[in-house]
Coordinates of C-alpha atoms in Angstrom, one line a residue:
M157 CA 58.8 78.9 208.5
R158 CA 58.0 82.5 207.4
T159 CA 55.9 83.2 204.4
L160 CA 57.4 86.2 202.7
A161 CA 55.9 88.1 199.7
I162 CA 58.1 90.3 197.6
G163 CA 56.6 93.0 195.3
D164 CA 57.4 94.0 191.8
I165 CA 61.2 94.0 191.3
H166 CA 61.5 95.4 187.8
G167 CA 65.2 94.8 187.3
C168 CA 66.2 96.4 190.6
Y169 CA 68.8 93.9 191.6
R170 CA 70.5 96.1 194.1
S171 CA 67.3 96.6 196.0
L172 CA 66.6 92.8 195.9
D173 CA 70.0 91.9 197.2
T174 CA 69.9 94.4 200.0
L175 CA 66.3 93.4 200.9
A176 CA 67.3 89.7 201.1
S177 CA 70.0 90.5 203.6
F178 CA 68.0 93.1 205.5
A179 CA 65.0 90.7 206.0
A180 CA 67.5 87.8 206.6
I181 CA 65.8 85.6 204.0
S182 CA 67.0 82.0 204.6
S183 CA 66.5 78.6 203.2
G184 CA 63.7 78.0 205.8
D185 CA 61.5 80.7 204.4
R186 CA 58.8 80.4 201.8
V187 CA 59.4 83.3 199.4
I188 CA 56.6 84.3 197.0
T189 CA 57.6 86.8 194.3
L190 CA 54.7 88.5 192.7
G191 CA 55.9 88.9 189.2
D192 CA 57.3 91.8 187.1
Y193 CA 60.9 90.9 187.5
V194 CA 61.8 92.4 184.1
D195 CA 61.7 95.8 182.4
R196 CA 62.4 99.4 183.5
G197 CA 65.0 98.8 186.2
P198 CA 68.8 98.5 185.4
D199 CA 69.6 94.8 186.0
T200 CA 67.0 92.3 184.9
R201 CA 69.7 89.8 184.2
R202 CA 71.0 89.6 187.8
V203 CA 67.4 89.6 189.1
I204 CA 66.6 86.5 187.0
D205 CA 69.9 84.9 188.1
W206 CA 68.9 85.4 191.7
L207 CA 65.5 83.9 191.2
I208 CA 66.9 80.8 189.4
D209 CA 69.4 80.3 192.2
R210 CA 66.8 80.7 194.9
Q211 CA 64.5 78.3 193.1
A212 CA 67.3 75.7 192.8
R213 CA 67.7 75.8 196.6
E214 CA 63.9 75.5 197.0
G215 CA 61.6 77.8 198.9
L216 CA 60.8 80.1 195.9
I217 CA 57.4 80.4 194.5
P218 CA 57.6 82.8 191.5
L219 CA 54.4 84.2 190.0
R220 CA 54.0 85.6 186.5
G221 CA 53.5 89.3 185.9
N222 CA 52.2 91.2 182.9
H223 CA 55.8 92.3 182.0
E224 CA 56.9 88.7 181.7
I225 CA 54.0 88.1 179.4
M226 CA 55.0 91.1 177.2
L227 CA 58.6 89.9 177.1
L228 CA 57.6 86.4 176.0
E229 CA 55.2 87.8 173.4
A230 CA 57.9 90.1 172.0
R231 CA 59.3 87.1 170.2
Q232 CA 56.0 86.7 168.2
S233 CA 56.0 89.8 166.0
Q234 CA 57.7 93.1 165.3
Q235 CA 54.6 94.9 166.8
C236 CA 54.8 92.9 170.0
L237 CA 58.5 93.7 170.2
K238 CA 57.9 97.4 169.7
D239 CA 55.2 97.4 172.4
W240 CA 57.5 95.6 174.9
L241 CA 60.4 98.0 174.2
T242 CA 58.2 101.0 174.9
C243 CA 57.3 99.5 178.3
G244 CA 60.8 99.2 179.5
G245 CA 62.2 96.3 177.5
D246 CA 65.1 98.4 176.3
A247 CA 66.5 98.2 179.9
V248 CA 66.3 94.4 179.8
L249 CA 68.4 94.1 176.6
S250 CA 70.9 96.6 178.0
S251 CA 71.3 94.5 181.1
Y252 CA 72.2 91.5 178.9
G253 CA 74.6 93.6 176.8
T254 CA 72.7 93.0 173.6
D255 CA 70.1 94.6 171.3
R256 CA 68.5 91.3 170.3
L257 CA 66.2 88.9 172.1
D258 CA 68.4 86.0 171.2
G259 CA 71.1 87.5 173.4
I260 CA 69.0 86.4 176.5
P261 CA 70.4 83.1 177.8
N262 CA 68.3 79.9 177.2
D263 CA 68.1 79.2 181.0
H264 CA 66.5 82.5 181.5
W265 CA 63.9 81.9 178.8
H266 CA 63.2 78.5 180.3
F267 CA 62.6 80.0 183.7
L268 CA 60.3 82.6 182.3
E269 CA 58.4 80.1 180.2
S270 CA 58.2 77.1 182.6
S271 CA 58.7 78.2 186.2
L272 CA 56.2 81.0 186.7
R273 CA 52.7 80.5 188.3
S274 CA 49.5 82.3 187.8
H275 CA 48.7 82.3 191.5
Y276 CA 49.5 80.6 194.8
T277 CA 47.3 79.8 197.8
T278 CA 48.0 79.0 201.5
E279 CA 45.6 78.2 204.3
S280 CA 45.1 82.0 205.0
H281 CA 46.2 83.9 201.9
F282 CA 46.2 83.9 198.2
F283 CA 48.9 85.6 196.0
V284 CA 48.4 87.0 192.5
H285 CA 50.2 89.5 190.5
A286 CA 47.5 92.1 189.9
N287 CA 44.0 91.4 191.3
A288 CA 41.2 88.8 191.5
D289 CA 37.4 88.8 190.9
A290 CA 35.8 88.5 194.3
E291 CA 33.1 86.1 193.0
V292 CA 35.3 83.8 191.0
P293 CA 37.2 80.9 192.5
I294 CA 40.9 81.6 192.6
D295 CA 41.9 78.8 190.2
E296 CA 39.3 80.1 187.7
Q297 CA 40.4 83.7 187.5
P298 CA 40.6 85.2 184.0
D299 CA 44.0 86.4 182.8
Y300 CA 42.9 90.1 182.6
M301 CA 42.3 90.0 186.4
L302 CA 45.4 88.1 187.3
Y303 CA 47.8 90.2 185.2
W304 CA 46.3 93.5 184.2
E305 CA 43.6 94.8 186.6
S306 CA 44.5 97.7 188.9
F307 CA 44.2 97.3 192.6
G308 CA 41.4 99.9 193.1
N309 CA 39.1 99.0 196.1
P310 CA 38.8 95.2 195.9
R311 CA 36.0 93.4 197.7
P312 CA 36.7 90.5 200.0
H313 CA 37.2 87.3 198.1
Q314 CA 34.5 84.5 198.4
S315 CA 37.2 82.2 199.8
G316 CA 37.7 84.3 202.9
L317 CA 41.4 84.4 202.2
T318 CA 43.5 87.6 202.3
M319 CA 44.8 88.7 198.9
I320 CA 48.5 89.7 198.5
C321 CA 49.3 91.3 195.1
G322 CA 51.4 93.8 193.3
H323 CA 51.1 95.4 189.8
T324 CA 49.6 98.8 190.9
A325 CA 52.5 101.0 191.9
Q326 CA 52.0 102.7 195.2
R327 CA 54.1 105.8 194.5
S328 CA 54.0 106.9 198.1
G329 CA 56.3 103.9 198.7
V330 CA 53.9 102.5 201.3
P331 CA 51.9 99.3 200.8
C332 CA 48.2 99.7 200.4
S333 CA 46.2 97.5 202.9
V334 CA 42.5 97.3 203.1
G335 CA 42.5 94.4 205.5
H336 CA 41.4 91.6 203.2
A337 CA 43.7 92.7 200.4
V338 CA 47.3 94.2 200.4
C339 CA 49.2 95.6 197.4
I340 CA 52.9 95.6 197.9
D341 CA 54.1 97.1 194.6
T342 CA 55.9 100.2 196.0
W343 CA 57.5 101.5 192.9
A344 CA 60.9 100.0 193.2
Y345 CA 62.0 101.1 189.7
G346 CA 60.9 104.7 190.3
Q347 CA 61.4 106.8 193.4
G348 CA 60.0 104.2 195.8
W349 CA 61.0 101.0 197.5
L350 CA 61.1 97.2 197.1
T351 CA 58.9 95.6 199.7
C352 CA 59.0 92.3 201.5
L353 CA 56.0 91.4 203.7
D354 CA 55.8 88.7 206.3
V355 CA 52.2 87.9 205.7
H356 CA 51.6 86.4 209.2
S357 CA 53.4 88.9 211.4
G358 CA 52.7 92.0 209.3
I359 CA 56.3 93.1 209.3
C360 CA 57.5 95.0 206.2
W361 CA 61.1 95.3 205.1
Q362 CA 62.0 97.8 202.4
S363 CA 65.1 98.7 200.4
N364 CA 65.8 101.0 197.4
E365 CA 68.3 101.4 194.7
S366 CA 70.3 103.9 196.8
G367 CA 70.9 101.2 199.4
A368 CA 68.6 102.6 202.1
T369 CA 66.4 100.3 204.2
R370 CA 63.5 100.6 206.6
R371 CA 61.3 98.3 208.6
F372 CA 57.7 98.8 209.9
W373 CA 54.4 97.1 210.6
I374 CA 51.9 97.0 207.7
D375 CA 49.4 99.1 209.7
E376 CA 51.8 101.9 210.6
V377 CA 53.3 104.8 208.6
P378 CA 57.0 104.1 208.1
Q379 CA 59.5 106.7 209.3

């Protein structure tokens, strides 16, 4: 069984669909998506449909990103709604063919509210959306670290596990690896790529909204 991590999707369904085929993702794989499924890209609706379908067939471990938090909070007040719209929420509503939050289907709200995790841990790695405090146990991390903190130059975590995260867009299109931590947000919604990393082999697969693909090892420069 491969353990595959997928970086911030941000509504880029074409990239996701292409990536799933290119990396030959199958029912035997454990797929950990790192959050930020919504906002900015053109097709949040189909991204959420893909995630719900994958979860129903098992093997999906979806994490929560700060953009899911903003979308859920947008229902609380007009100011929260305004803040979310300025961070790419308008693209979400467009993908549902609506200008109102109640145009988003109930099963999508249920997925966003009930299915997303703050973190995930294996024998060798831990997975978070944004970052983690090196001195704090993984299951005690504060929300601002898990969802909002930039990648920067993180220190090795006290657990000795390797951190896999997203959130901080690598506009070069190349994942940032410092050995004990790897950021695989490679700016899918911008001019970059969507990345899938096999955390044990170090193989990276990438796709973009133009339909291009490439494959390389995490410690090499892609061609």
